Coordinates of C-alpha atoms in Angstrom, one line a residue:
Chain C
X1 CA 0.0 0.0 0.0
X2 CA 1.7 3.2 -1.1
X3 CA -1.1 5.8 -1.4
X4 CA -3.4 7.4 1.2
X5 CA -6.3 6.4 -1.0
X6 CA -5.2 2.7 -1.0
X7 CA -4.6 2.9 2.8
X8 CA -8.0 4.4 3.4
X9 CA -9.7 1.9 1.2
X10 CA -7.9 -1.0 3.0
X11 CA -8.8 0.3 6.4
X12 CA -12.4 1.0 5.5
X13 CA -12.9 -2.5 4.1
X14 CA -11.1 -4.1 7.1
X15 CA -13.3 -2.2 9.6
X16 CA -16.4 -3.2 7.6
X17 CA -15.4 -6.9 7.5
X18 CA -14.5 -6.8 11.2
X19 CA -17.9 -5.4 12.0
X20 CA -19.6 -8.2 10.0
X21 CA -17.4 -10.9 11.7
X22 CA -18.3 -9.5 15.1
X23 CA -22.0 -9.5 14.3
X24 CA -21.7 -13.1 12.9
X25 CA -20.1 -14.3 16.2
X26 CA -22.6 -12.5 18.4
X27 CA -25.6 -13.8 16.4
X28 CA -24.5 -17.4 15.7
X29 CA -23.1 -18.0 19.2
X30 CA -25.6 -15.8 21.2
X31 CA -22.7 -14.0 22.8
X32 CA -23.8 -11.6 25.6
X33 CA -21.5 -8.9 24.3
X34 CA -21.7 -5.8 22.1
X35 CA -19.6 -5.7 18.9
X36 CA -17.1 -3.2 20.3
X37 CA -16.4 -5.6 23.2
X38 CA -15.0 -8.1 20.8
X39 CA -11.4 -7.1 20.2
X40 CA -9.9 -7.8 16.8
X41 CA -7.2 -10.1 18.2
X42 CA -9.5 -12.0 20.5
X43 CA -8.8 -15.7 20.4
X44 CA -11.8 -17.9 19.5
X45 CA -10.8 -21.1 21.3
X46 CA -9.1 -21.8 24.6
X47 CA -8.6 -18.3 25.8
X48 CA -10.6 -15.4 24.5
X49 CA -14.1 -16.3 23.6
X50 CA -13.6 -19.9 24.9
X51 CA -15.6 -21.6 22.1
X52 CA -15.9 -25.3 21.8
X53 CA -16.1 -27.7 18.9
X54 CA -19.8 -27.3 18.5
X55 CA -19.4 -23.6 18.3
X56 CA -16.8 -24.1 15.7
X57 CA -19.4 -25.7 13.4
X58 CA -21.7 -22.8 14.0
X59 CA -19.0 -20.3 13.1
X60 CA -17.9 -22.1 10.0
X61 CA -21.5 -22.4 8.7
X62 CA -22.3 -18.8 9.6
X63 CA -19.1 -17.6 8.0
X64 CA -19.9 -19.4 4.7
X65 CA -23.4 -17.9 4.7
X66 CA -22.2 -14.4 5.5
X67 CA -19.2 -14.2 3.2
X68 CA -19.7 -17.0 0.6
X69 CA -16.3 -18.4 1.6
X70 CA -16.1 -22.1 2.4
X71 CA -13.3 -23.1 4.8
X72 CA -12.9 -26.5 3.3
X73 CA -9.1 -26.9 3.6
X74 CA -8.2 -28.2 7.1
X75 CA -5.1 -26.0 7.5
X76 CA -7.0 -22.9 6.3
X77 CA -9.8 -23.6 8.7
X78 CA -7.4 -24.2 11.6
X79 CA -5.7 -21.0 10.9
X80 CA -8.9 -19.0 10.3
X81 CA -10.5 -20.1 13.6
X82 CA -7.6 -18.9 15.8
X83 CA -8.9 -15.4 16.3
X84 CA -11.4 -12.8 15.1
X85 CA -8.7 -11.1 13.0
X86 CA -7.8 -14.4 11.4
X87 CA -11.4 -14.7 10.1
X88 CA -11.1 -11.2 8.8
X89 CA -7.9 -12.0 7.1
X90 CA -9.6 -14.8 5.2
X91 CA -12.3 -12.4 3.9
X92 CA -9.7 -9.7 3.0
X93 CA -7.8 -12.2 0.9
X94 CA -10.9 -12.9 -1.2
X95 CA -12.4 -10.5 -3.7
X96 CA -15.4 -8.7 -2.4
X97 CA -18.6 -10.6 -2.8
X98 CA -22.2 -10.2 -1.5
X99 CA -23.4 -12.2 1.5
X100 CA -25.1 -15.5 0.8
X101 CA -28.3 -14.9 2.8
X102 CA -30.7 -17.9 3.2
X103 CA -34.4 -16.9 3.2
X104 CA -35.9 -17.5 6.6
Chain I
X1 CA 22.2 -20.9 19.8
X2 CA 21.9 -18.8 22.9
X3 CA 20.6 -20.2 26.2
X4 CA 17.3 -18.3 25.5
X5 CA 17.1 -19.7 22.0
X6 CA 17.5 -23.2 23.3
X7 CA 14.8 -22.6 26.0
X8 CA 12.3 -21.2 23.4
X9 CA 13.1 -24.1 21.1
X10 CA 12.3 -26.6 23.9
X11 CA 9.0 -24.8 24.7
X12 CA 8.1 -25.0 21.0
X13 CA 9.2 -28.6 20.2
X14 CA 9.5 -30.7 23.4
X15 CA 8.9 -29.6 27.1
X16 CA 10.2 -26.8 29.3
X17 CA 10.2 -26.8 33.1
X18 CA 9.7 -23.5 34.9
X19 CA 9.6 -22.9 38.6
X20 CA 6.8 -20.4 38.7
X21 CA 8.4 -18.1 41.3
X22 CA 6.8 -15.1 39.5
X23 CA 3.3 -16.4 40.4
X24 CA 1.8 -15.8 43.8
X25 CA -0.6 -18.5 45.0
X26 CA -3.2 -18.1 47.8
X27 CA -6.2 -20.1 48.9
X28 CA -9.4 -18.2 49.7
X29 CA -12.1 -19.9 51.6
X30 CA -15.0 -19.1 54.0
X31 CA -18.7 -18.4 53.4
X32 CA -17.9 -15.1 51.7
X33 CA -15.0 -16.2 49.6
X34 CA -17.0 -16.0 46.4
X35 CA -18.3 -12.6 47.2
X36 CA -14.8 -11.2 47.7
X37 CA -13.4 -12.8 44.5
X38 CA -16.5 -11.8 42.6
X39 CA -15.7 -8.2 43.5
X40 CA -12.1 -8.7 42.6
X41 CA -12.6 -10.3 39.2
X42 CA -13.8 -8.2 36.1
X43 CA -14.9 -11.5 34.6
X44 CA -17.9 -13.5 35.9
X45 CA -16.9 -16.3 38.3
X46 CA -19.7 -18.7 37.8
X47 CA -17.4 -21.7 38.1
X48 CA -18.1 -25.3 38.7
X49 CA -15.7 -27.2 40.9
X50 CA -12.6 -27.9 38.9
X51 CA -13.0 -24.9 36.6
X52 CA -10.7 -21.9 36.2
X53 CA -11.3 -18.4 35.0
X54 CA -8.6 -16.3 33.4
X55 CA -9.1 -12.7 34.4
X56 CA -7.2 -9.7 35.7
X57 CA -6.6 -7.9 38.9
X58 CA -7.2 -4.2 38.2
X59 CA -6.6 -1.1 40.1
X60 CA -9.1 1.7 40.6
X61 CA -8.0 3.2 37.3
X62 CA -8.7 -0.1 35.5
X63 CA -5.0 -0.8 34.9
X64 CA -3.8 -4.4 35.3
X65 CA -1.9 -5.2 38.5
X66 CA -1.7 -8.9 37.8
X67 CA -2.7 -11.6 35.4
X68 CA -5.1 -13.7 37.4
X69 CA -6.5 -17.2 37.4
X70 CA -9.4 -17.8 39.9
X71 CA -9.8 -21.6 40.4
X72 CA -12.7 -23.3 42.0
X73 CA -11.4 -26.1 44.2
X74 CA -13.4 -28.5 46.4
X75 CA -12.8 -26.5 49.6
X76 CA -12.9 -23.0 48.2
X77 CA -10.8 -21.1 45.7
X78 CA -7.2 -21.0 44.6
X79 CA -5.9 -17.7 43.1
X80 CA -2.8 -17.6 40.9
X81 CA -1.5 -14.1 40.3
X82 CA 1.3 -13.4 37.8
X83 CA 2.7 -9.9 38.5
X84 CA 2.4 -9.6 42.3
X85 CA 4.3 -11.0 45.2
X86 CA 2.4 -13.1 47.6
X87 CA 2.3 -10.4 50.2
X88 CA 1.1 -7.9 47.7
X89 CA -1.7 -10.2 46.5
X90 CA -2.8 -10.8 50.1
X91 CA -2.8 -7.0 50.7
X92 CA -4.9 -6.4 47.6
X93 CA -7.5 -9.0 48.6
X94 CA -7.5 -7.8 52.2
X95 CA -7.8 -4.2 51.0
X96 CA -10.8 -5.0 48.9
X97 CA -12.4 -6.8 51.8
X98 CA -11.9 -3.9 54.2
X99 CA -13.2 -1.4 51.7
X100 CA -16.2 -3.2 50.3
X101 CA -17.0 -6.2 52.5
X102 CA -15.8 -5.4 56.0
X103 CA -18.0 -8.0 57.6
X104 CA -17.1 -10.8 55.1
X105 CA -16.1 -14.1 56.6
X106 CA -13.1 -14.9 54.4
X107 CA -9.8 -16.6 55.1
X108 CA -6.8 -15.9 52.8
X109 CA -4.1 -18.5 53.1
X110 CA -0.7 -17.8 51.4
X111 CA 0.8 -21.0 50.0
X112 CA 4.5 -20.4 49.5
X113 CA 5.6 -21.6 52.9
X114 CA 4.2 -25.1 52.4
X115 CA 3.9 -25.4 48.6
X116 CA 5.6 -24.4 45.4
X117 CA 4.3 -23.9 41.9
X118 CA 6.0 -25.7 39.0
X119 CA 5.1 -25.4 35.4
X120 CA 5.5 -27.5 32.3
X121 CA 4.9 -26.2 28.8
X122 CA 5.5 -27.6 25.4
X123 CA 3.9 -29.8 22.7
X124 CA 4.7 -32.9 24.7
X125 CA 4.1 -31.6 28.2
X126 CA 0.9 -33.7 28.3
X127 CA 3.0 -36.9 27.9
X128 CA 5.4 -36.0 30.6
X129 CA 2.6 -35.0 32.9
X130 CA 0.9 -38.4 32.2
X131 CA 4.1 -40.2 33.0
X132 CA 4.3 -38.4 36.3
X133 CA 0.7 -38.2 37.5
X134 CA -1.1 -40.9 35.5
X135 CA -3.5 -40.9 32.6
X136 CA -6.3 -39.0 34.3
X137 CA -4.6 -35.7 33.5
X138 CA -4.8 -36.4 29.7
X139 CA -8.5 -35.7 29.8
X140 CA -8.2 -32.3 31.5
X141 CA -9.9 -29.6 29.3
X142 CA -8.2 -26.2 29.1
X143 CA -8.8 -24.0 32.2
X144 CA -9.6 -26.8 34.6
X145 CA -7.9 -28.2 37.7
X146 CA -7.5 -31.7 39.0
X147 CA -6.2 -33.1 42.2
X148 CA -4.0 -36.2 41.9
X149 CA -2.8 -37.3 45.3
X150 CA -1.1 -34.3 46.9
X151 CA -0.6 -32.5 43.7
X152 CA -3.1 -29.9 42.4
X153 CA -2.7 -29.7 38.6
X154 CA -4.0 -26.7 36.6
X155 CA -4.3 -26.9 32.8
X156 CA -3.6 -23.4 31.4
X157 CA -0.5 -21.9 29.8
X158 CA 0.5 -18.8 28.0
X159 CA 2.8 -20.0 25.3
X160 CA 0.3 -21.4 22.9
X161 CA 1.5 -24.9 23.6
X162 CA 0.2 -27.5 26.1
X163 CA 0.7 -25.9 29.5
X164 CA 0.3 -27.1 33.1
X165 CA 0.9 -25.7 36.5
X166 CA 1.3 -27.9 39.6
X167 CA 0.9 -26.8 43.2
X168 CA 3.0 -29.4 45.0
X169 CA 4.0 -29.7 48.7
X170 CA 7.5 -28.7 49.4
X171 CA 10.0 -31.3 50.3
X172 CA 8.2 -34.2 48.6
X173 CA 10.7 -34.5 45.7
X174 CA 8.3 -33.5 43.0
X175 CA 10.9 -31.5 41.1
X176 CA 13.4 -34.3 41.3
X177 CA 10.8 -36.8 40.1
X178 CA 9.9 -34.6 37.2
X179 CA 13.5 -34.0 36.3
X180 CA 14.2 -37.8 36.2
X181 CA 11.1 -38.5 34.1
X182 CA 11.9 -35.6 31.9
X183 CA 15.1 -37.0 30.6
X184 CA 13.1 -39.1 28.1
X185 CA 11.6 -35.8 26.8
X186 CA 14.8 -33.7 26.7
X187 CA 13.2 -31.7 29.4
X188 CA 14.8 -28.3 29.7
X189 CA 14.6 -25.8 32.6
X190 CA 13.3 -22.6 31.2
X191 CA 13.4 -19.1 32.7
X192 CA 10.7 -16.4 32.7
X193 CA 12.2 -14.5 29.7
X194 CA 11.7 -17.6 27.5
X195 CA 8.1 -17.9 28.6
X196 CA 7.5 -14.2 27.9
X197 CA 9.1 -14.6 24.4
X198 CA 6.7 -17.4 23.7
X199 CA 3.8 -15.4 25.0
X200 CA 4.7 -12.5 22.7
X201 CA 5.0 -14.8 19.7
X202 CA 1.5 -16.2 20.4
X203 CA -0.2 -12.9 21.2
X204 CA -0.7 -13.7 24.8
X205 CA -0.8 -10.9 27.4
X206 CA 2.1 -10.6 29.8
X207 CA 1.8 -8.4 32.9
X208 CA 5.4 -7.4 32.4
X209 CA 4.5 -5.8 29.1
X210 CA 2.6 -3.1 30.9
X211 CA 4.5 -3.1 34.2
X212 CA 7.8 -2.6 32.6
X213 CA 6.4 -0.2 29.9
X214 CA 8.4 2.9 29.1
X215 CA 5.2 4.6 28.1
X216 CA 3.6 7.0 30.5
X217 CA 0.1 6.3 29.1
X218 CA -2.0 4.2 31.5
X219 CA -3.3 1.1 29.7
X220 CA -6.6 -0.7 30.4
X221 CA -8.1 -3.9 29.0
X222 CA -9.6 -1.6 26.3
X223 CA -6.3 -0.6 24.8
X224 CA -4.7 -4.0 25.5
X225 CA -7.3 -6.0 23.6
X226 CA -8.3 -7.8 26.9
X227 CA -12.0 -7.0 26.9
X228 CA -12.8 -10.7 26.8
X229 CA -11.6 -10.8 30.4
X230 CA -14.2 -8.1 31.4
X231 CA -17.9 -7.9 31.7
X232 CA -18.8 -4.2 31.8
X233 CA -22.1 -4.7 33.6
X234 CA -20.4 -6.2 36.6
X235 CA -19.3 -4.5 39.8
X236 CA -15.6 -4.8 40.4
X237 CA -12.7 -2.6 41.5
X238 CA -11.9 -0.5 38.4
X239 CA -15.3 -0.9 36.8
X240 CA -16.2 2.7 36.9
X241 CA -12.9 3.9 35.4
X242 CA -13.1 1.2 32.7
X243 CA -16.7 2.1 31.7
X244 CA -15.7 5.7 31.5
X245 CA -12.7 4.9 29.3
X246 CA -15.0 2.8 27.1
X247 CA -17.5 5.6 26.8
X248 CA -14.7 8.0 25.8
X249 CA -13.3 5.5 23.3
X250 CA -9.8 4.1 23.1
X251 CA -7.3 6.4 21.4
X252 CA -4.8 3.6 20.9
X253 CA -4.9 -0.2 20.6
X254 CA -2.3 -2.9 21.0
X255 CA -1.3 -4.4 17.7
X256 CA 1.3 -7.1 17.1
X257 CA 4.2 -6.7 14.6
X258 CA 7.3 -8.4 13.3
X259 CA 10.5 -6.7 12.2
X260 CA 14.0 -7.6 11.3
X261 CA 15.6 -6.1 14.4
X262 CA 14.5 -5.5 18.0
X263 CA 13.1 -2.1 18.8
X264 CA 13.2 -0.3 22.1
X265 CA 10.0 0.2 24.1
X266 CA 8.8 3.7 23.6
X267 CA 10.3 3.9 20.0
X268 CA 8.1 6.1 17.8
X269 CA 6.5 4.5 14.8
X270 CA 5.5 6.3 11.6
X271 CA 3.3 5.8 8.6
X272 CA 4.0 7.9 5.6
X273 CA 6.2 10.1 7.8
X274 CA 3.5 10.8 10.4
X275 CA 3.8 9.4 13.9
X276 CA 1.1 6.8 14.4
X277 CA 2.1 5.1 17.6
X278 CA 4.9 3.7 19.8
X279 CA 6.5 0.3 20.6
X280 CA 5.1 -1.2 23.8
X281 CA 7.2 -4.3 23.8
X282 CA 9.6 -6.0 21.5
X283 CA 11.9 -9.0 21.7
X284 CA 14.0 -11.3 19.6
X285 CA 12.0 -14.3 18.3
X286 CA 14.2 -17.4 18.0
X287 CA 11.3 -19.1 16.4
X288 CA 10.8 -16.5 13.6
X289 CA 14.5 -15.4 13.3
X290 CA 13.7 -11.7 13.7
X291 CA 11.8 -9.7 16.3
X292 CA 8.2 -9.7 17.5
X293 CA 6.5 -7.0 19.4
X294 CA 3.4 -5.1 20.3
X295 CA 2.8 -1.5 19.2
X296 CA 0.3 0.9 20.5
X297 CA -1.2 2.4 17.4
X298 CA -3.9 5.0 16.8
X299 CA -7.1 3.0 16.8
X300 CA -7.8 3.9 13.2
X301 CA -4.5 2.3 12.1
X302 CA -4.4 -0.6 14.7
X303 CA -4.9 -3.3 12.1
X304 CA -2.6 -6.0 10.6
X305 CA -1.3 -5.6 7.1
X306 CA 0.4 -2.2 7.5
X307 CA 4.1 -1.4 6.8
X308 CA 5.3 1.1 9.4
X309 CA 8.7 2.7 9.9
X310 CA 10.6 3.1 13.2
X311 CA 13.0 6.1 12.8
X312 CA 15.7 4.8 15.1
X313 CA 19.1 6.4 15.7
X314 CA 20.6 3.6 13.7
X315 CA 18.4 4.3 10.7
X316 CA 14.9 3.6 9.7
X317 CA 13.5 0.1 10.5
X318 CA 10.6 -1.3 8.7
X319 CA 8.0 -3.4 10.5
X320 CA 4.8 -5.1 9.5
X321 CA 1.7 -5.3 11.7
X322 CA 0.4 -8.8 11.9
X323 CA -2.4 -11.0 13.1
X324 CA -1.6 -12.9 16.2
X325 CA -0.5 -15.6 16.8
X326 CA 2.6 -15.0 14.9
X327 CA 3.7 -18.7 14.7
X328 CA 2.2 -22.1 14.0
X329 CA 2.1 -23.9 17.3
X330 CA 3.3 -27.5 17.2
X331 CA 0.7 -28.4 19.9
X332 CA -2.1 -27.9 17.4
X333 CA -0.8 -30.9 15.4
X334 CA 0.3 -33.2 18.3
X335 CA -2.5 -35.6 19.2
X336 CA -2.2 -37.3 22.7
X337 CA -4.2 -40.2 21.3
X338 CA -1.7 -41.0 18.5
X339 CA 1.6 -39.2 19.0
X340 CA 4.5 -39.6 21.4
X341 CA 7.7 -37.7 21.9
X342 CA 9.8 -40.8 21.2
X343 CA 8.3 -41.2 17.8
X344 CA 8.3 -37.5 16.9
X345 CA 11.0 -37.9 14.2
X346 CA 8.6 -40.2 12.2
X347 CA 6.0 -37.5 12.1
X348 CA 5.9 -34.7 9.6
X349 CA 4.8 -31.4 11.2
X350 CA 4.3 -28.1 9.4
X351 CA 6.9 -25.4 10.0
X352 CA 6.5 -23.3 13.1
X353 CA 6.9 -20.2 10.9
X354 CA 3.7 -19.1 9.2
X355 CA 4.0 -18.3 5.5

């Protein structure tokens, strides 16, 4: 990134994706927290949010529905589920696409 | 390879043994033990027997005094505090009781006279623990405690690898027994600096990061990305200050980085020539071959993926903000059901260094 415009665009997209990941975690896991209480580098498992394997399934499914990105590769999934920012990184590495919303 | 390099290498590939002399341990019991600890902890303490909560001890300005584990044991609670002496921890708890619960029926029992705390960390720590205490410890979930004979075992750890603490009676030969069994695991004594390097590589908080900080700015869980250890609606010492800080918004946020060389705490950081933050902590990373650190950056810029410059006296140094953890922990790939230290050479593990 060399220009202010590029930097601004990167930061805007990153904040937007971070907001969507936070909302995804809150909604799919029924977390009793507001979005701003979920720090970007919060770990998902063990420390941090302390999620379990059942939660992992919820997160992976919700992530695919929200971002249209399937975490099918084992190593990619393991890395993506380490923290909130790690999920954001996966989205940032993909071209922007609309959310896959399932009609309720 | 320096001594520190060897110790970090042991923590990352085999097992390290640390005498947790930097951790104060007290027992808290009595009818009002929960009330006192509930007032002390920013995180909810709804714990079943055998569960631990990783939280913080905050001062009235909401700045961390200690990295805390509150553990529910059968007779009360065990508190492990990294960052305070035993006397200071007792004083903090007694002070809170006097100020907020003067009639509380609570007994606080320092443990150092009769017990010592020993730690094992590493991708094969579980195997050594099992050889020492039996297979029951293999099923311990993270953040739980288990009593095996006269040993109280805690499963925790701040290196990103399998980690255990053991409260053992003094004079019973526990250390000698572990050392003898550890020969089969190339067990290495490791010091606190090695543990702190591993914590930094993994994005774990170390109380020494803020306690030894060269920065005058007071840091709360908001700036340190530790809000997961806090519940804002609770009443605890420091709650008012933390809620006020949250309402005002954090001006800076801790962000991890890597660089080719170690930078001094307090070093200014720039982006396109403008100052955007300072180094909070930085250390050589034997695992990565460069340096890892934490920067305090303006909140708008506190994201991974940025190239910053530190204008040092020796010349400009480029650093990259990153997503923690900064390494690939071997423990994620070691399966206690299938693997063993003695057959590790037959396994193919991915590199510790992330691409």
